[in-house]
Amino acid sequence: MINLIADLGSGLLGKLVRIGQALLMLLQATIVRPKASSFSRLIQQLYVVGVQSLIIILVSALFIGMVLGLQGYTLLAAYGTEQAVGQMVALTLVRELSPVVAALLFAGRAGSALTAEIGLMKATEQLASLEMFGVDPLHRIVAPRFWAGIISLPLLVAIFSLVGIYGGHLVAVDWLGVYSGSYWGNMQQAVDFNGDVLNGMVKALVFAFLISWTAVYQGYTCVPTSQGISAATTRTVVYSSLAILGFDFILTALMFGGTV
Amino acid sequence: MNKRWLELSVGLMMVAGVAALVALALQVSGGNMSRNAQSYAISALFENAAGLGPKAKVTMAGVTVGEVVSVAIDPNALMAVVNMEIYGQVDYLSIDSSASILTAGLLGEKYVGLTVGAEEEVLVDGDVIEDTQSALVLEELIGQFLLNFGDN
């Protein structure tokens, strides 16, 4: 019995130590005066992390918007209030679905790739050789990837919301015949820029931090073998997905819990 | 990978993201700036315009012929002024047309219904419809009904 409690304690302490290590690593990597050359490395990573995630974001946004339009129409038409479909699609996307789904896709598409890349650099001793040259791998490898994630995800979430709303428009207005003015009008009456759009962006920023942090930490500290990299990549996706969903509940409770 | 193309695509993504945010601000959450250049503006004075808002439909014989731009109070008449944009091709609303505020279904949204009169002269930009019927306020109706019921 005593052993069990001791094991629990040591397990918890171990987790706390790892979180502390990850935080220290992040501080070391990011708190530094940027050089001119770090900007071009950031652009490079923005391309890999952001631009290359665009296709999956655009396609999923379009389909999620279309499904929302279809489901919302079917449900609301039963009460003769299908004009409210625009407001339903917009609020669902802007408040919840865009940040969460885009973040989950981003964790799978970009987070896993970051972990695998950094892990492989570690396994092939590229990180060690950088250190031999006197170049800090935290600044050179970790920092641009971390910042690229932080910058990309909010932009992708904004694009996701807009494309999703037009996807809903496509189904509800163009195919099912809801009046376009009602679609936009009800939406504009219901959606508040500060309360809904900006809060969605805050969520995106928090999720971007969680994903990028998890991804670079898991890559940087992985066991430098093929199994180790594979396990670290899996952990990145699992941990960041769980963190996204958990934090989403907390943020929603803080942002929208008191209202309605 | 060409470095120029790489920088260009990153720049485009940035612009697209910011543009999407601006579009969310304008199109989704508020001031829709796009206006039909072909339309003309008329307004109507109502005793009560409860439930009517911007972008609500303006219909004639059940067909959408325009939309509400704004609802305000007229400080002189102490009545609600509903400003509407009517599509340019609908140029046959006579000056004695009447306007009423109707509801789509029991729980549906409010809209303006226009009924054309007999005059030859038609409404032009800036005209005011004075023959109006106000919004139906369910609570008042129920109150009246209960009052009558109590008398009997």
Short mmCIF file of C-alpha atoms in Angstrom, two decimals:
data_model
loop_
_atom_site.label_atom_id
_atom_site.label_comp_id
_atom_site.label_asym_id
_atom_site.label_seq_id
_atom_site.Cartn_x
_atom_site.Cartn_y
_atom_site.Cartn_z
CA MET A 1 0.00 0.00 0.00
CA ILE A 2 2.71 2.45 1.03
CA ASN A 3 4.69 1.43 -2.06
CA LEU A 4 1.71 2.12 -4.28
CA ILE A 5 1.35 5.64 -2.94
CA ALA A 6 5.10 6.19 -3.25
CA ASP A 7 5.01 5.02 -6.87
CA LEU A 8 2.16 7.42 -7.56
CA GLY A 9 4.14 10.25 -5.99
CA SER A 10 7.31 9.49 -7.91
CA GLY A 11 5.35 9.17 -11.14
CA LEU A 12 3.76 12.57 -10.54
CA LEU A 13 7.11 14.13 -9.64
CA GLY A 14 8.63 12.66 -12.80
CA LYS A 15 5.87 14.23 -14.92
CA LEU A 16 6.34 17.59 -13.19
CA VAL A 17 10.11 17.41 -13.79
CA ARG A 18 9.51 16.73 -17.48
CA ILE A 19 7.09 19.67 -17.77
CA GLY A 20 9.67 21.85 -16.04
CA GLN A 21 12.39 20.62 -18.42
CA ALA A 22 10.16 21.32 -21.41
CA LEU A 23 9.46 24.82 -20.14
CA LEU A 24 13.15 25.52 -19.56
CA MET A 25 13.97 24.23 -23.04
CA LEU A 26 11.33 26.49 -24.53
CA LEU A 27 12.60 29.53 -22.63
CA GLN A 28 16.18 28.81 -23.71
CA ALA A 29 15.11 28.43 -27.32
CA THR A 30 12.88 31.46 -27.58
CA ILE A 31 14.36 34.12 -25.30
CA VAL A 32 17.18 35.26 -27.53
CA ARG A 33 17.92 38.30 -29.68
CA PRO A 34 16.90 37.35 -33.24
CA LYS A 35 19.55 37.58 -35.94
CA ALA A 36 18.99 38.46 -39.58
CA SER A 37 19.60 34.87 -40.63
CA SER A 38 16.99 33.52 -38.23
CA PHE A 39 14.33 35.34 -40.23
CA SER A 40 15.01 33.36 -43.39
CA ARG A 41 14.95 30.12 -41.38
CA LEU A 42 11.56 31.18 -40.00
CA ILE A 43 10.25 31.73 -43.54
CA GLN A 44 11.50 28.27 -44.48
CA GLN A 45 9.63 26.72 -41.55
CA LEU A 46 6.50 28.79 -42.18
CA TYR A 47 6.44 27.22 -45.62
CA VAL A 48 6.79 23.68 -44.27
CA VAL A 49 4.43 24.13 -41.31
CA GLY A 50 1.91 26.61 -42.67
CA VAL A 51 1.71 26.62 -46.45
CA GLN A 52 1.94 22.86 -46.77
CA SER A 53 -0.96 22.47 -44.27
CA LEU A 54 -3.18 24.76 -46.34
CA ILE A 55 -4.63 22.08 -48.61
CA ILE A 56 -5.85 19.82 -45.81
CA ILE A 57 -7.23 22.85 -43.94
CA LEU A 58 -9.08 24.19 -46.98
CA VAL A 59 -10.59 20.84 -47.95
CA SER A 60 -11.71 19.92 -44.43
CA ALA A 61 -13.10 23.41 -43.84
CA LEU A 62 -15.17 23.26 -47.01
CA PHE A 63 -16.61 19.86 -46.17
CA ILE A 64 -17.26 20.64 -42.51
CA GLY A 65 -19.05 23.84 -43.51
CA MET A 66 -21.13 21.94 -46.06
CA VAL A 67 -22.06 19.23 -43.56
CA LEU A 68 -23.02 21.87 -40.99
CA GLY A 69 -25.17 23.62 -43.57
CA LEU A 70 -26.90 20.37 -44.50
CA GLN A 71 -27.45 19.12 -40.95
CA GLY A 72 -28.47 22.55 -39.68
CA TYR A 73 -30.94 22.98 -42.51
CA THR A 74 -32.56 19.57 -41.95
CA LEU A 75 -32.85 20.18 -38.22
CA LEU A 76 -34.08 23.78 -38.41
CA ALA A 77 -36.47 23.21 -41.32
CA ALA A 78 -38.52 20.99 -39.01
CA TYR A 79 -39.34 24.15 -37.00
CA GLY A 80 -39.64 26.45 -40.00
CA THR A 81 -36.56 28.39 -38.89
CA GLU A 82 -34.13 27.36 -41.61
CA GLN A 83 -33.18 31.06 -41.96
CA ALA A 84 -31.15 30.63 -38.75
CA VAL A 85 -28.81 28.19 -40.46
CA GLY A 86 -26.24 30.93 -41.20
CA GLN A 87 -26.03 31.90 -37.57
CA MET A 88 -25.71 28.25 -36.51
CA VAL A 89 -22.96 27.50 -39.03
CA ALA A 90 -21.01 30.67 -38.22
CA LEU A 91 -21.19 30.39 -34.44
CA THR A 92 -20.34 26.69 -34.43
CA LEU A 93 -17.34 27.27 -36.67
CA VAL A 94 -15.99 30.48 -35.21
CA ARG A 95 -16.37 29.49 -31.56
CA GLU A 96 -15.54 25.78 -31.58
CA LEU A 97 -15.00 23.78 -34.71
CA SER A 98 -12.47 25.94 -36.52
CA PRO A 99 -9.96 26.21 -33.68
CA VAL A 100 -10.37 22.60 -32.53
CA VAL A 101 -10.52 20.80 -35.88
CA ALA A 102 -7.82 22.96 -37.45
CA ALA A 103 -5.63 22.35 -34.39
CA LEU A 104 -6.20 18.58 -34.47
CA LEU A 105 -5.36 18.48 -38.18
CA PHE A 106 -2.37 20.72 -37.57
CA ALA A 107 -1.12 18.41 -34.81
CA GLY A 108 -1.38 15.43 -37.15
CA ARG A 109 -0.03 17.15 -40.22
CA ALA A 110 2.64 19.54 -38.89
CA GLY A 111 3.29 18.55 -35.26
CA SER A 112 4.15 14.95 -36.08
CA ALA A 113 6.43 16.06 -38.92
CA LEU A 114 8.27 18.46 -36.61
CA THR A 115 8.87 15.75 -34.03
CA ALA A 116 10.04 13.24 -36.62
CA GLU A 117 12.37 15.76 -38.25
CA ILE A 118 14.01 16.89 -35.03
CA GLY A 119 14.13 13.29 -33.78
CA LEU A 120 15.89 12.12 -36.91
CA MET A 121 18.36 15.01 -36.64
CA LYS A 122 19.10 13.79 -33.14
CA ALA A 123 19.39 10.13 -34.21
CA THR A 124 21.80 11.00 -37.04
CA GLU A 125 23.77 13.19 -34.62
CA GLN A 126 23.18 16.38 -36.57
CA LEU A 127 22.21 18.15 -33.35
CA ALA A 128 25.42 16.98 -31.66
CA SER A 129 27.56 18.16 -34.57
CA LEU A 130 25.88 21.57 -34.51
CA GLU A 131 26.86 21.81 -30.87
CA MET A 132 30.44 20.86 -31.78
CA PHE A 133 30.49 23.82 -34.18
CA GLY A 134 29.40 26.01 -31.30
CA VAL A 135 25.91 26.52 -32.74
CA ASP A 136 23.09 26.12 -30.23
CA PRO A 137 20.59 23.67 -31.78
CA LEU A 138 17.86 25.16 -29.60
CA HIS A 139 18.21 28.49 -31.39
CA ARG A 140 18.96 27.11 -34.81
CA ILE A 141 16.55 24.14 -35.03
CA VAL A 142 13.92 24.42 -32.31
CA ALA A 143 13.12 28.15 -32.21
CA PRO A 144 12.14 28.71 -35.87
CA ARG A 145 9.92 25.61 -35.84
CA PHE A 146 8.24 26.69 -32.64
CA TRP A 147 7.53 30.23 -33.87
CA ALA A 148 6.37 28.97 -37.26
CA GLY A 149 3.71 26.90 -35.51
CA ILE A 150 2.60 29.82 -33.34
CA ILE A 151 2.27 32.11 -36.37
CA SER A 152 0.70 29.61 -38.77
CA LEU A 153 -2.16 28.12 -36.78
CA PRO A 154 -4.14 31.33 -36.05
CA LEU A 155 -3.92 32.25 -39.74
CA LEU A 156 -5.07 28.78 -40.75
CA VAL A 157 -7.96 28.98 -38.26
CA ALA A 158 -9.15 32.28 -39.74
CA ILE A 159 -9.04 30.76 -43.22
CA PHE A 160 -10.82 27.64 -41.92
CA SER A 161 -13.70 29.69 -40.47
CA LEU A 162 -14.21 31.70 -43.62
CA VAL A 163 -14.05 28.73 -45.99
CA GLY A 164 -16.40 26.75 -43.72
CA ILE A 165 -18.95 29.57 -43.68
CA TYR A 166 -18.85 29.74 -47.48
CA GLY A 167 -19.21 25.94 -47.59
CA GLY A 168 -22.35 26.28 -45.47
CA HIS A 169 -23.53 29.03 -47.81
CA LEU A 170 -22.98 26.76 -50.79
CA VAL A 171 -25.24 24.05 -49.38
CA ALA A 172 -27.85 26.09 -47.51
CA VAL A 173 -28.28 28.99 -49.93
CA ASP A 174 -27.23 27.75 -53.33
CA TRP A 175 -28.57 24.21 -53.12
CA LEU A 176 -31.35 24.21 -50.51
CA GLY A 177 -32.70 27.67 -51.24
CA VAL A 178 -32.35 29.58 -47.95
CA TYR A 179 -32.52 33.31 -48.74
CA SER A 180 -28.99 34.70 -48.91
CA GLY A 181 -29.88 37.87 -46.97
CA SER A 182 -31.25 35.78 -44.09
CA TYR A 183 -28.11 33.64 -44.09
CA TRP A 184 -25.78 36.62 -43.77
CA GLY A 185 -28.20 38.84 -41.84
CA ASN A 186 -28.93 36.41 -39.03
CA MET A 187 -25.22 35.62 -38.89
CA GLN A 188 -24.26 39.26 -38.59
CA GLN A 189 -26.82 39.83 -35.87
CA ALA A 190 -25.62 36.82 -33.90
CA VAL A 191 -21.84 36.88 -34.33
CA ASP A 192 -19.90 39.39 -32.29
CA PHE A 193 -16.39 40.20 -33.47
CA ASN A 194 -14.78 40.52 -30.03
CA GLY A 195 -16.86 37.90 -28.27
CA ASP A 196 -16.80 35.20 -30.92
CA VAL A 197 -14.18 35.78 -33.63
CA LEU A 198 -11.40 37.09 -31.40
CA ASN A 199 -12.07 34.48 -28.71
CA GLY A 200 -11.74 31.84 -31.41
CA MET A 201 -8.39 33.37 -32.35
CA VAL A 202 -7.28 33.27 -28.71
CA LYS A 203 -8.11 29.57 -28.68
CA ALA A 204 -6.10 29.10 -31.87
CA LEU A 205 -3.11 30.83 -30.29
CA VAL A 206 -3.29 28.66 -27.17
CA PHE A 207 -3.59 25.48 -29.25
CA ALA A 208 -0.70 26.59 -31.47
CA PHE A 209 1.45 27.01 -28.36
CA LEU A 210 0.46 23.57 -27.03
CA ILE A 211 1.11 21.77 -30.34
CA SER A 212 4.41 23.48 -31.17
CA TRP A 213 5.71 23.08 -27.64
CA THR A 214 4.81 19.38 -27.48
CA ALA A 215 6.21 18.70 -30.94
CA VAL A 216 9.62 20.31 -30.46
CA TYR A 217 10.03 18.93 -26.95
CA GLN A 218 9.15 15.38 -27.97
CA GLY A 219 11.50 15.57 -30.95
CA TYR A 220 14.35 17.10 -28.98
CA THR A 221 14.17 14.59 -26.12
CA CYS A 222 13.27 11.44 -28.04
CA VAL A 223 15.27 8.24 -27.73
CA PRO A 224 17.50 8.43 -30.83
CA THR A 225 16.46 5.13 -32.38
CA SER A 226 13.86 4.31 -35.00
CA GLN A 227 11.46 3.03 -32.31
CA GLY A 228 12.20 6.08 -30.20
CA ILE A 229 11.33 8.48 -33.02
CA SER A 230 8.19 6.55 -33.81
CA ALA A 231 7.11 6.60 -30.15
CA ALA A 232 7.88 10.32 -29.86
CA THR A 233 5.83 11.10 -32.98
CA THR A 234 2.89 9.14 -31.60
CA ARG A 235 3.22 10.92 -28.25
CA THR A 236 3.19 14.30 -29.99
CA VAL A 237 -0.09 13.58 -31.72
CA VAL A 238 -1.72 11.95 -28.68
CA TYR A 239 -0.57 14.49 -26.10
CA SER A 240 -1.31 17.53 -28.21
CA SER A 241 -4.75 16.22 -29.23
CA LEU A 242 -5.66 15.56 -25.59
CA ALA A 243 -4.28 18.94 -24.56
CA ILE A 244 -6.29 20.67 -27.29
CA LEU A 245 -9.55 19.04 -26.21
CA GLY A 246 -8.91 19.62 -22.52
CA PHE A 247 -7.90 23.24 -22.93
CA ASP A 248 -10.80 23.80 -25.29
CA PHE A 249 -13.21 22.94 -22.51
CA ILE A 250 -11.42 25.21 -20.04
CA LEU A 251 -11.25 28.10 -22.52
CA THR A 252 -14.90 27.65 -23.52
CA ALA A 253 -15.96 27.64 -19.88
CA LEU A 254 -13.97 30.85 -19.30
CA MET A 255 -15.11 32.62 -22.49
CA PHE A 256 -18.72 31.55 -22.95
CA GLY A 257 -19.58 29.84 -19.65
CA GLY A 258 -21.05 32.91 -17.99
CA THR A 259 -23.11 34.05 -20.94
CA VAL A 260 -26.12 32.46 -22.67
CA MET B 1 12.75 24.41 -54.03
CA ASN B 2 13.14 27.89 -55.44
CA LYS B 3 13.71 30.34 -52.59
CA ARG B 4 11.74 33.07 -54.31
CA TRP B 5 8.68 30.82 -54.70
CA LEU B 6 9.00 29.74 -51.08
CA GLU B 7 8.99 33.32 -49.82
CA LEU B 8 6.14 34.21 -52.14
CA SER B 9 3.93 31.36 -50.96
CA VAL B 10 4.57 32.18 -47.30
CA GLY B 11 3.71 35.81 -47.98
CA LEU B 12 0.53 34.77 -49.77
CA MET B 13 -0.50 32.58 -46.84
CA MET B 14 0.02 35.51 -44.46
CA VAL B 15 -2.07 37.79 -46.66
CA ALA B 16 -4.78 35.12 -47.01
CA GLY B 17 -4.92 34.62 -43.24
CA VAL B 18 -5.20 38.32 -42.46
CA ALA B 19 -7.70 38.80 -45.29
CA ALA B 20 -9.79 35.94 -43.86
CA LEU B 21 -9.80 37.66 -40.46
CA VAL B 22 -10.87 40.95 -42.05
CA ALA B 23 -13.60 39.13 -43.97
CA LEU B 24 -14.76 37.52 -40.72
CA ALA B 25 -14.94 40.99 -39.18
CA LEU B 26 -16.88 42.56 -42.03
CA GLN B 27 -18.95 39.84 -43.64
CA VAL B 28 -19.63 37.51 -40.74
CA SER B 29 -19.81 39.66 -37.65
CA GLY B 30 -21.04 43.02 -38.78
CA GLY B 31 -21.04 45.79 -41.32
CA ASN B 32 -21.56 44.20 -44.66
CA MET B 33 -20.22 46.87 -47.00
CA SER B 34 -21.42 45.48 -50.30
CA ARG B 35 -24.46 47.31 -51.67
CA ASN B 36 -26.45 46.75 -54.78
CA ALA B 37 -25.74 49.84 -56.89
CA GLN B 38 -28.95 49.34 -58.83
CA SER B 39 -31.27 49.58 -55.83
CA TYR B 40 -33.17 52.58 -54.50
CA ALA B 41 -34.00 53.52 -50.91
CA ILE B 42 -37.45 54.03 -49.40
CA SER B 43 -38.56 54.17 -45.80
CA ALA B 44 -41.71 53.49 -43.83
CA LEU B 45 -43.01 54.77 -40.50
CA PHE B 46 -44.31 52.10 -38.12
CA GLU B 47 -45.97 52.41 -34.73
CA ASN B 48 -44.02 49.36 -33.63
CA ALA B 49 -41.21 47.60 -35.47
CA ALA B 50 -40.47 44.95 -32.81
CA GLY B 51 -38.26 42.13 -34.04
CA LEU B 52 -37.32 43.74 -37.33
CA GLY B 53 -33.60 44.17 -37.97
CA PRO B 54 -31.13 45.03 -40.71
CA LYS B 55 -30.98 42.55 -43.60
CA ALA B 56 -34.58 41.42 -43.04
CA LYS B 57 -36.45 40.65 -46.25
CA VAL B 58 -38.80 43.06 -47.99
CA THR B 59 -41.38 41.13 -49.99
CA MET B 60 -44.20 41.82 -52.38
CA ALA B 61 -46.78 39.08 -52.93
CA GLY B 62 -44.37 36.74 -51.15
CA VAL B 63 -41.45 37.47 -53.47
CA THR B 64 -38.32 39.14 -52.12
CA VAL B 65 -37.95 42.59 -53.69
CA GLY B 66 -35.42 44.17 -51.31
CA GLU B 67 -34.06 44.26 -47.78
CA VAL B 68 -34.13 46.36 -44.63
CA VAL B 69 -31.06 48.56 -44.21
CA SER B 70 -31.68 50.00 -40.77
CA VAL B 71 -34.36 50.53 -38.14
CA ALA B 72 -34.29 53.77 -36.15
CA ILE B 73 -36.62 56.00 -34.19
CA ASP B 74 -37.99 59.20 -35.70
CA PRO B 75 -37.65 61.78 -32.88
CA ASN B 76 -40.44 64.00 -34.28
CA ALA B 77 -43.11 61.42 -34.99
CA LEU B 78 -41.91 59.12 -32.17
CA MET B 79 -42.35 56.19 -34.50
CA ALA B 80 -39.98 53.59 -35.90
CA VAL B 81 -38.42 54.45 -39.27
CA VAL B 82 -37.56 51.37 -41.31
CA ASN B 83 -35.14 52.17 -44.12
CA MET B 84 -35.27 49.71 -47.01
CA GLU B 85 -33.37 49.08 -50.21
CA ILE B 86 -35.60 47.99 -53.09
CA TYR B 87 -34.07 46.27 -56.11
CA GLY B 88 -33.77 48.58 -59.13
CA GLN B 89 -35.86 46.40 -61.43
CA VAL B 90 -38.86 46.69 -59.05
CA ASP B 91 -39.89 50.18 -60.21
CA TYR B 92 -43.67 49.76 -60.12
CA LEU B 93 -44.52 50.35 -56.41
CA SER B 94 -47.26 52.97 -56.48
CA ILE B 95 -47.07 55.92 -54.05
CA ASP B 96 -50.10 54.65 -52.11
CA SER B 97 -48.45 51.27 -51.42
CA SER B 98 -48.80 50.01 -47.88
CA ALA B 99 -46.24 48.18 -45.74
CA SER B 100 -46.81 45.72 -42.92
CA ILE B 101 -44.48 43.79 -40.65
CA LEU B 102 -45.13 40.06 -40.93
CA THR B 103 -43.70 36.93 -39.36
CA ALA B 104 -42.49 33.86 -41.22
CA GLY B 105 -44.21 31.06 -39.32
CA LEU B 106 -44.97 31.16 -35.62
CA LEU B 107 -41.34 31.40 -34.48
CA GLY B 108 -39.81 32.68 -37.71
CA GLU B 109 -38.09 35.94 -38.49
CA LYS B 110 -39.87 39.23 -39.12
CA TYR B 111 -40.07 40.70 -42.62
CA VAL B 112 -41.73 43.59 -44.38
CA GLY B 113 -44.59 42.89 -46.78
CA LEU B 114 -45.51 45.53 -49.35
CA THR B 115 -48.94 45.78 -50.95
CA VAL B 116 -49.20 47.89 -54.08
CA GLY B 117 -52.02 50.45 -54.34
CA ALA B 118 -53.89 51.85 -57.33
CA GLU B 119 -52.07 55.12 -58.09
CA GLU B 120 -50.22 55.63 -61.37
CA GLU B 121 -47.29 57.47 -59.75
CA VAL B 122 -44.54 55.23 -58.36
CA LEU B 123 -42.28 55.42 -55.32
CA VAL B 124 -38.81 56.80 -56.04
CA ASP B 125 -35.58 57.07 -54.04
CA GLY B 126 -36.17 58.72 -50.65
CA ASP B 127 -39.96 58.34 -50.52
CA VAL B 128 -41.75 57.44 -47.30
CA ILE B 129 -44.61 54.95 -46.97
CA GLU B 130 -47.12 56.16 -44.38
CA ASP B 131 -49.84 53.54 -44.73
CA THR B 132 -48.37 50.88 -42.45
CA GLN B 133 -49.37 48.06 -40.18
CA SER B 134 -47.19 47.38 -37.15
CA ALA B 135 -45.50 44.27 -35.94
CA LEU B 136 -47.65 41.78 -34.12
CA VAL B 137 -46.53 41.62 -30.50
CA LEU B 138 -47.68 38.29 -29.11
CA GLU B 139 -47.61 39.42 -25.48
CA GLU B 140 -49.96 42.35 -26.17
CA LEU B 141 -52.35 40.08 -28.03
CA ILE B 142 -52.41 37.58 -25.20
CA GLY B 143 -52.87 40.40 -22.70
CA GLN B 144 -55.82 41.77 -24.65
CA PHE B 145 -57.33 38.34 -24.97
CA LEU B 146 -57.05 37.72 -21.25
CA LEU B 147 -58.62 41.13 -20.52
CA ASN B 148 -61.60 40.38 -22.78
CA PHE B 149 -61.87 36.93 -21.32
CA GLY B 150 -61.99 38.40 -17.80
CA ASP B 151 -64.81 40.80 -18.74
CA ASN B 152 -67.02 37.98 -19.88
#
